[in-house]
């Protein structure tokens, strides 16, 4: 792997990092690798582990994805926190402070006005009273997941472990349990790798709506609770807690902060938004290193452009170096850590795993990557259940195969309800995925991309990525006429993306394609032993399909294993 050396340029360092000063410091995306961040974190409170990695892009470029991740292919995620308490979908804690938004209206109906019952109070109401992580993780293992990932915090800034640096955490409040700790034990007891996702770097911007007020009505001009301080809590249930540790709104908000769409242009900290101060960056660093040290995740996912707070701070770079060094030290010098980030440039893709949200690449990627997606809304949404709008198991299987054929992994969120359970529709979907992987898992796990990833009509209509992904479901639907390929050892696995008819004709395996460098010895169904009748013709490999005895869920995808002569054979 090529290691790029970087030269740091002396840019304007802003000591008082404010909206006014930001105009003098707006590096382009191409320039960001050379930025000297205005805020450098201290490692005094939470020391950075020593080792070969240092907090720079050039150092992190020595990273190589571990084999366990490349072999695993499929993970399941519990994107679960206090925003699931209302069962009203994602980004609730931001939108509940936006008059006219449907989540504001839902909050008004179910809890009261956000000047009187804010998100801090939603946290208090969340109990997770029926949560059984052991049962859920066992179900996910049966479905074929090889790693399990839990959310450690979201943009709502609430830590879901026994956090040393955030008083607003799930041990002190709400469920009063170390949720990350219990998820970790459940995953490891099932023999699964364990990961965590961290989203809290953006609370500074994300919660700015909590500084607002209604524009009309009986509460017009009455401030929401986003500016409350510790001194305001005397005699309340939160007496002794500082709401600013949660909301992080002791700053002048960004211009037009009430415009909900503005945040997207400010996500990478180089737009016209308010930029966090050094203390905020330091708290984020301390909390995240504490999380790593307490739970030693195998995978760490950041919901950020590149790394958290970059290029405003080196917090993310320092966390990454700590994570890699600590992981190596605890695993006899072998780096087994996986770090995921979004919207990465070419050098950054050498430093970590590129994560695509609700989307997929349209080619075989040179480095391993991951799609994160969800069968419903990210946080549990009762309306998705009522309207039966979950992704089908059929759709999930198609995504898994397509992603694996291009050197990727699929991380699938199964939304968890307020009480810690999943609903009956979700459980049925997971069980159907389990039926398919029980037969076809051999053709997924431990494989690598073949010479080409696929063929068929859907190749003519693909959708480009937008921002961090979001091309999911926008291409031509896959059918039994479409094929995806992977390989392992002396086998090529060809997935018909549906149930084929009496014969399957695979052009990429025909003589004319010239892609097979070795002779075919046998063809059989993945998961089966009986040989199938076949002939390698000029235009295609033609396989006689045993339509009467195809395995369970072959309507999702039917996999043929093409066994070749050994690589050492003439």
PDB file of N, CA and C in Angstrom, residues 98-147:
ATOM      1  N   UNK A  98     -38.851  22.537  15.832  1.00  0.00           N
ATOM      2  CA  UNK A  98     -39.120  23.280  14.604  1.00  0.00           C
ATOM      3  C   UNK A  98     -40.632  23.366  14.379  1.00  0.00           C
ATOM      4  N   UNK A  99     -41.215  24.486  14.739  1.00  0.00           N
ATOM      5  CA  UNK A  99     -42.660  24.643  14.634  1.00  0.00           C
ATOM      6  C   UNK A  99     -43.125  24.365  13.200  1.00  0.00           C
ATOM      7  N   UNK A 100     -44.156  23.533  13.080  1.00  0.00           N
ATOM      8  CA  UNK A 100     -44.699  23.172  11.781  1.00  0.00           C
ATOM      9  C   UNK A 100     -44.198  21.837  11.271  1.00  0.00           C
ATOM     10  N   UNK A 101     -43.047  21.368  11.757  1.00  0.00           N
ATOM     11  CA  UNK A 101     -42.551  20.056  11.358  1.00  0.00           C
ATOM     12  C   UNK A 101     -43.445  18.988  11.990  1.00  0.00           C
ATOM     13  N   UNK A 102     -43.645  17.874  11.293  1.00  0.00           N
ATOM     14  CA  UNK A 102     -44.561  16.856  11.802  1.00  0.00           C
ATOM     15  C   UNK A 102     -44.081  16.265  13.126  1.00  0.00           C
ATOM     16  N   UNK A 103     -42.750  16.227  13.350  1.00  0.00           N
ATOM     17  CA  UNK A 103     -42.265  15.714  14.627  1.00  0.00           C
ATOM     18  C   UNK A 103     -42.495  16.727  15.755  1.00  0.00           C
ATOM     19  N   UNK A 104     -42.479  18.024  15.440  1.00  0.00           N
ATOM     20  CA  UNK A 104     -42.872  19.038  16.422  1.00  0.00           C
ATOM     21  C   UNK A 104     -44.329  18.821  16.818  1.00  0.00           C
ATOM     22  N   UNK A 105     -45.182  18.603  15.819  1.00  0.00           N
ATOM     23  CA  UNK A 105     -46.610  18.408  16.096  1.00  0.00           C
ATOM     24  C   UNK A 105     -46.824  17.145  16.924  1.00  0.00           C
ATOM     25  N   UNK A 106     -46.082  16.092  16.614  1.00  0.00           N
ATOM     26  CA  UNK A 106     -46.180  14.854  17.379  1.00  0.00           C
ATOM     27  C   UNK A 106     -45.740  15.070  18.827  1.00  0.00           C
ATOM     28  N   UNK A 107     -44.658  15.823  18.994  1.00  0.00           N
ATOM     29  CA  UNK A 107     -44.167  16.105  20.344  1.00  0.00           C
ATOM     30  C   UNK A 107     -45.195  16.911  21.141  1.00  0.00           C
ATOM     31  N   UNK A 108     -45.762  17.918  20.491  1.00  0.00           N
ATOM     32  CA  UNK A 108     -46.768  18.757  21.148  1.00  0.00           C
ATOM     33  C   UNK A 108     -47.936  17.908  21.644  1.00  0.00           C
ATOM     34  N   UNK A 109     -48.363  16.975  20.825  1.00  0.00           N
ATOM     35  CA  UNK A 109     -49.506  16.125  21.153  1.00  0.00           C
ATOM     36  C   UNK A 109     -49.197  15.149  22.282  1.00  0.00           C
ATOM     37  N   UNK A 110     -47.999  14.551  22.236  1.00  0.00           N
ATOM     38  CA  UNK A 110     -47.694  13.460  23.165  1.00  0.00           C
ATOM     39  C   UNK A 110     -46.962  13.877  24.433  1.00  0.00           C
ATOM     40  N   UNK A 111     -46.238  15.005  24.370  1.00  0.00           N
ATOM     41  CA  UNK A 111     -45.431  15.405  25.517  1.00  0.00           C
ATOM     42  C   UNK A 111     -45.729  16.815  26.025  1.00  0.00           C
ATOM     43  N   UNK A 112     -46.106  17.697  25.130  1.00  0.00           N
ATOM     44  CA  UNK A 112     -46.283  19.094  25.510  1.00  0.00           C
ATOM     45  C   UNK A 112     -45.335  20.002  24.746  1.00  0.00           C
ATOM     46  N   UNK A 113     -45.346  21.260  25.103  1.00  0.00           N
ATOM     47  CA  UNK A 113     -44.563  22.243  24.360  1.00  0.00           C
ATOM     48  C   UNK A 113     -43.074  22.106  24.689  1.00  0.00           C
ATOM     49  N   UNK A 114     -42.184  22.236  23.670  1.00  0.00           N
ATOM     50  CA  UNK A 114     -40.745  22.051  23.910  1.00  0.00           C
ATOM     51  C   UNK A 114     -40.096  23.113  24.788  1.00  0.00           C
ATOM     52  N   UNK A 115     -40.811  24.143  25.148  1.00  0.00           N
ATOM     53  CA  UNK A 115     -40.285  25.066  26.148  1.00  0.00           C
ATOM     54  C   UNK A 115     -40.458  24.490  27.555  1.00  0.00           C
ATOM     55  N   UNK A 116     -41.376  23.541  27.683  1.00  0.00           N
ATOM     56  CA  UNK A 116     -41.693  22.965  28.996  1.00  0.00           C
ATOM     57  C   UNK A 116     -41.265  21.504  29.108  1.00  0.00           C
ATOM     58  N   UNK A 117     -41.278  20.787  27.989  1.00  0.00           N
ATOM     59  CA  UNK A 117     -40.885  19.384  27.970  1.00  0.00           C
ATOM     60  C   UNK A 117     -39.958  19.199  26.774  1.00  0.00           C
ATOM     61  N   UNK A 118     -38.656  19.348  27.067  1.00  0.00           N
ATOM     62  CA  UNK A 118     -37.673  19.284  25.996  1.00  0.00           C
ATOM     63  C   UNK A 118     -37.128  17.879  25.814  1.00  0.00           C
ATOM     64  N   UNK A 119     -36.068  17.776  25.014  1.00  0.00           N
ATOM     65  CA  UNK A 119     -35.539  16.434  24.785  1.00  0.00           C
ATOM     66  C   UNK A 119     -34.902  15.861  26.039  1.00  0.00           C
ATOM     67  N   UNK A 120     -34.381  16.695  26.915  1.00  0.00           N
ATOM     68  CA  UNK A 120     -33.855  16.203  28.181  1.00  0.00           C
ATOM     69  C   UNK A 120     -34.929  15.420  28.933  1.00  0.00           C
ATOM     70  N   UNK A 121     -36.182  15.858  28.810  1.00  0.00           N
ATOM     71  CA  UNK A 121     -37.297  15.188  29.486  1.00  0.00           C
ATOM     72  C   UNK A 121     -37.714  13.907  28.769  1.00  0.00           C
ATOM     73  N   UNK A 122     -37.541  13.879  27.438  1.00  0.00           N
ATOM     74  CA  UNK A 122     -37.769  12.634  26.694  1.00  0.00           C
ATOM     75  C   UNK A 122     -36.798  11.569  27.183  1.00  0.00           C
ATOM     76  N   UNK A 123     -35.549  11.962  27.381  1.00  0.00           N
ATOM     77  CA  UNK A 123     -34.544  11.025  27.890  1.00  0.00           C
ATOM     78  C   UNK A 123     -34.995  10.418  29.213  1.00  0.00           C
ATOM     79  N   UNK A 124     -35.497  11.247  30.088  1.00  0.00           N
ATOM     80  CA  UNK A 124     -35.941  10.755  31.401  1.00  0.00           C
ATOM     81  C   UNK A 124     -37.068   9.733  31.261  1.00  0.00           C
ATOM     82  N   UNK A 125     -37.922   9.908  30.231  1.00  0.00           N
ATOM     83  CA  UNK A 125     -39.091   9.028  30.068  1.00  0.00           C
ATOM     84  C   UNK A 125     -38.739   7.673  29.460  1.00  0.00           C
ATOM     85  N   UNK A 126     -37.539   7.553  28.883  1.00  0.00           N
ATOM     86  CA  UNK A 126     -37.157   6.337  28.162  1.00  0.00           C
ATOM     87  C   UNK A 126     -36.634   5.291  29.146  1.00  0.00           C
ATOM     88  N   UNK A 127     -37.249   4.086  29.158  1.00  0.00           N
ATOM     89  CA  UNK A 127     -36.901   3.075  30.155  1.00  0.00           C
ATOM     90  C   UNK A 127     -36.327   1.783  29.571  1.00  0.00           C
ATOM     91  N   UNK A 128     -36.578   1.473  28.314  1.00  0.00           N
ATOM     92  CA  UNK A 128     -36.060   0.242  27.681  1.00  0.00           C
ATOM     93  C   UNK A 128     -36.409  -0.989  28.503  1.00  0.00           C
ATOM     94  N   UNK A 129     -37.645  -1.043  28.982  1.00  0.00           N
ATOM     95  CA  UNK A 129     -38.037  -1.999  30.007  1.00  0.00           C
ATOM     96  C   UNK A 129     -38.116  -3.452  29.546  1.00  0.00           C
ATOM     97  N   UNK A 130     -38.153  -3.709  28.236  1.00  0.00           N
ATOM     98  CA  UNK A 130     -38.266  -5.099  27.756  1.00  0.00           C
ATOM     99  C   UNK A 130     -37.054  -5.519  26.933  1.00  0.00           C
ATOM    100  N   UNK A 131     -35.983  -4.804  27.070  1.00  0.00           N
ATOM    101  CA  UNK A 131     -34.786  -5.049  26.274  1.00  0.00           C
ATOM    102  C   UNK A 131     -34.115  -6.353  26.674  1.00  0.00           C
ATOM    103  N   UNK A 132     -33.858  -7.209  25.689  1.00  0.00           N
ATOM    104  CA  UNK A 132     -33.167  -8.484  25.902  1.00  0.00           C
ATOM    105  C   UNK A 132     -32.090  -8.621  24.829  1.00  0.00           C
ATOM    106  N   UNK A 133     -30.934  -8.018  25.050  1.00  0.00           N
ATOM    107  CA  UNK A 133     -29.899  -8.030  24.006  1.00  0.00           C
ATOM    108  C   UNK A 133     -29.416  -9.425  23.658  1.00  0.00           C
ATOM    109  N   UNK A 134     -29.425 -10.320  24.633  1.00  0.00           N
ATOM    110  CA  UNK A 134     -28.958 -11.679  24.371  1.00  0.00           C
ATOM    111  C   UNK A 134     -29.845 -12.373  23.334  1.00  0.00           C
ATOM    112  N   UNK A 135     -31.159 -12.212  23.468  1.00  0.00           N
ATOM    113  CA  UNK A 135     -32.079 -12.837  22.510  1.00  0.00           C
ATOM    114  C   UNK A 135     -31.961 -12.202  21.139  1.00  0.00           C
ATOM    115  N   UNK A 136     -31.856 -10.885  21.090  1.00  0.00           N
ATOM    116  CA  UNK A 136     -31.775 -10.197  19.807  1.00  0.00           C
ATOM    117  C   UNK A 136     -30.494 -10.560  19.061  1.00  0.00           C
ATOM    118  N   UNK A 137     -29.369 -10.557  19.742  1.00  0.00           N
ATOM    119  CA  UNK A 137     -28.104 -10.854  19.069  1.00  0.00           C
ATOM    120  C   UNK A 137     -28.079 -12.310  18.605  1.00  0.00           C
ATOM    121  N   UNK A 138     -28.672 -13.215  19.378  1.00  0.00           N
ATOM    122  CA  UNK A 138     -28.757 -14.610  18.937  1.00  0.00           C
ATOM    123  C   UNK A 138     -29.578 -14.720  17.651  1.00  0.00           C
ATOM    124  N   UNK A 139     -30.650 -13.961  17.560  1.00  0.00           N
ATOM    125  CA  UNK A 139     -31.460 -13.919  16.340  1.00  0.00           C
ATOM    126  C   UNK A 139     -30.637 -13.406  15.165  1.00  0.00           C
ATOM    127  N   UNK A 140     -29.867 -12.351  15.384  1.00  0.00           N
ATOM    128  CA  UNK A 140     -29.086 -11.756  14.305  1.00  0.00           C
ATOM    129  C   UNK A 140     -27.971 -12.703  13.842  1.00  0.00           C
ATOM    130  N   UNK A 141     -27.401 -13.450  14.772  1.00  0.00           N
ATOM    131  CA  UNK A 141     -26.407 -14.438  14.373  1.00  0.00           C
ATOM    132  C   UNK A 141     -27.054 -15.503  13.496  1.00  0.00           C
ATOM    133  N   UNK A 142     -28.251 -15.937  13.884  1.00  0.00           N
ATOM    134  CA  UNK A 142     -28.954 -16.937  13.086  1.00  0.00           C
ATOM    135  C   UNK A 142     -29.272 -16.414  11.686  1.00  0.00           C
ATOM    136  N   UNK A 143     -29.448 -15.102  11.576  1.00  0.00           N
ATOM    137  CA  UNK A 143     -29.727 -14.483  10.281  1.00  0.00           C
ATOM    138  C   UNK A 143     -28.488 -14.385   9.405  1.00  0.00           C
ATOM    139  N   UNK A 144     -27.332 -14.704   9.963  1.00  0.00           N
ATOM    140  CA  UNK A 144     -26.104 -14.695   9.168  1.00  0.00           C
ATOM    141  C   UNK A 144     -25.169 -13.542   9.449  1.00  0.00           C
ATOM    142  N   UNK A 145     -25.510 -12.676  10.406  1.00  0.00           N
ATOM    143  CA  UNK A 145     -24.616 -11.564  10.739  1.00  0.00           C
ATOM    144  C   UNK A 145     -23.339 -12.105  11.367  1.00  0.00           C
ATOM    145  N   UNK A 146     -22.208 -11.566  10.928  1.00  0.00           N
ATOM    146  CA  UNK A 146     -20.919 -11.947  11.481  1.00  0.00           C
ATOM    147  C   UNK A 146     -20.345 -10.881  12.405  1.00  0.00           C
ATOM    148  N   UNK A 147     -20.981  -9.717  12.419  1.00  0.00           N
ATOM    149  CA  UNK A 147     -20.629  -8.705  13.410  1.00  0.00           C
ATOM    150  C   UNK A 147     -21.892  -7.952  13.798  1.00  0.00           C
TER     151      UNK A 147
END
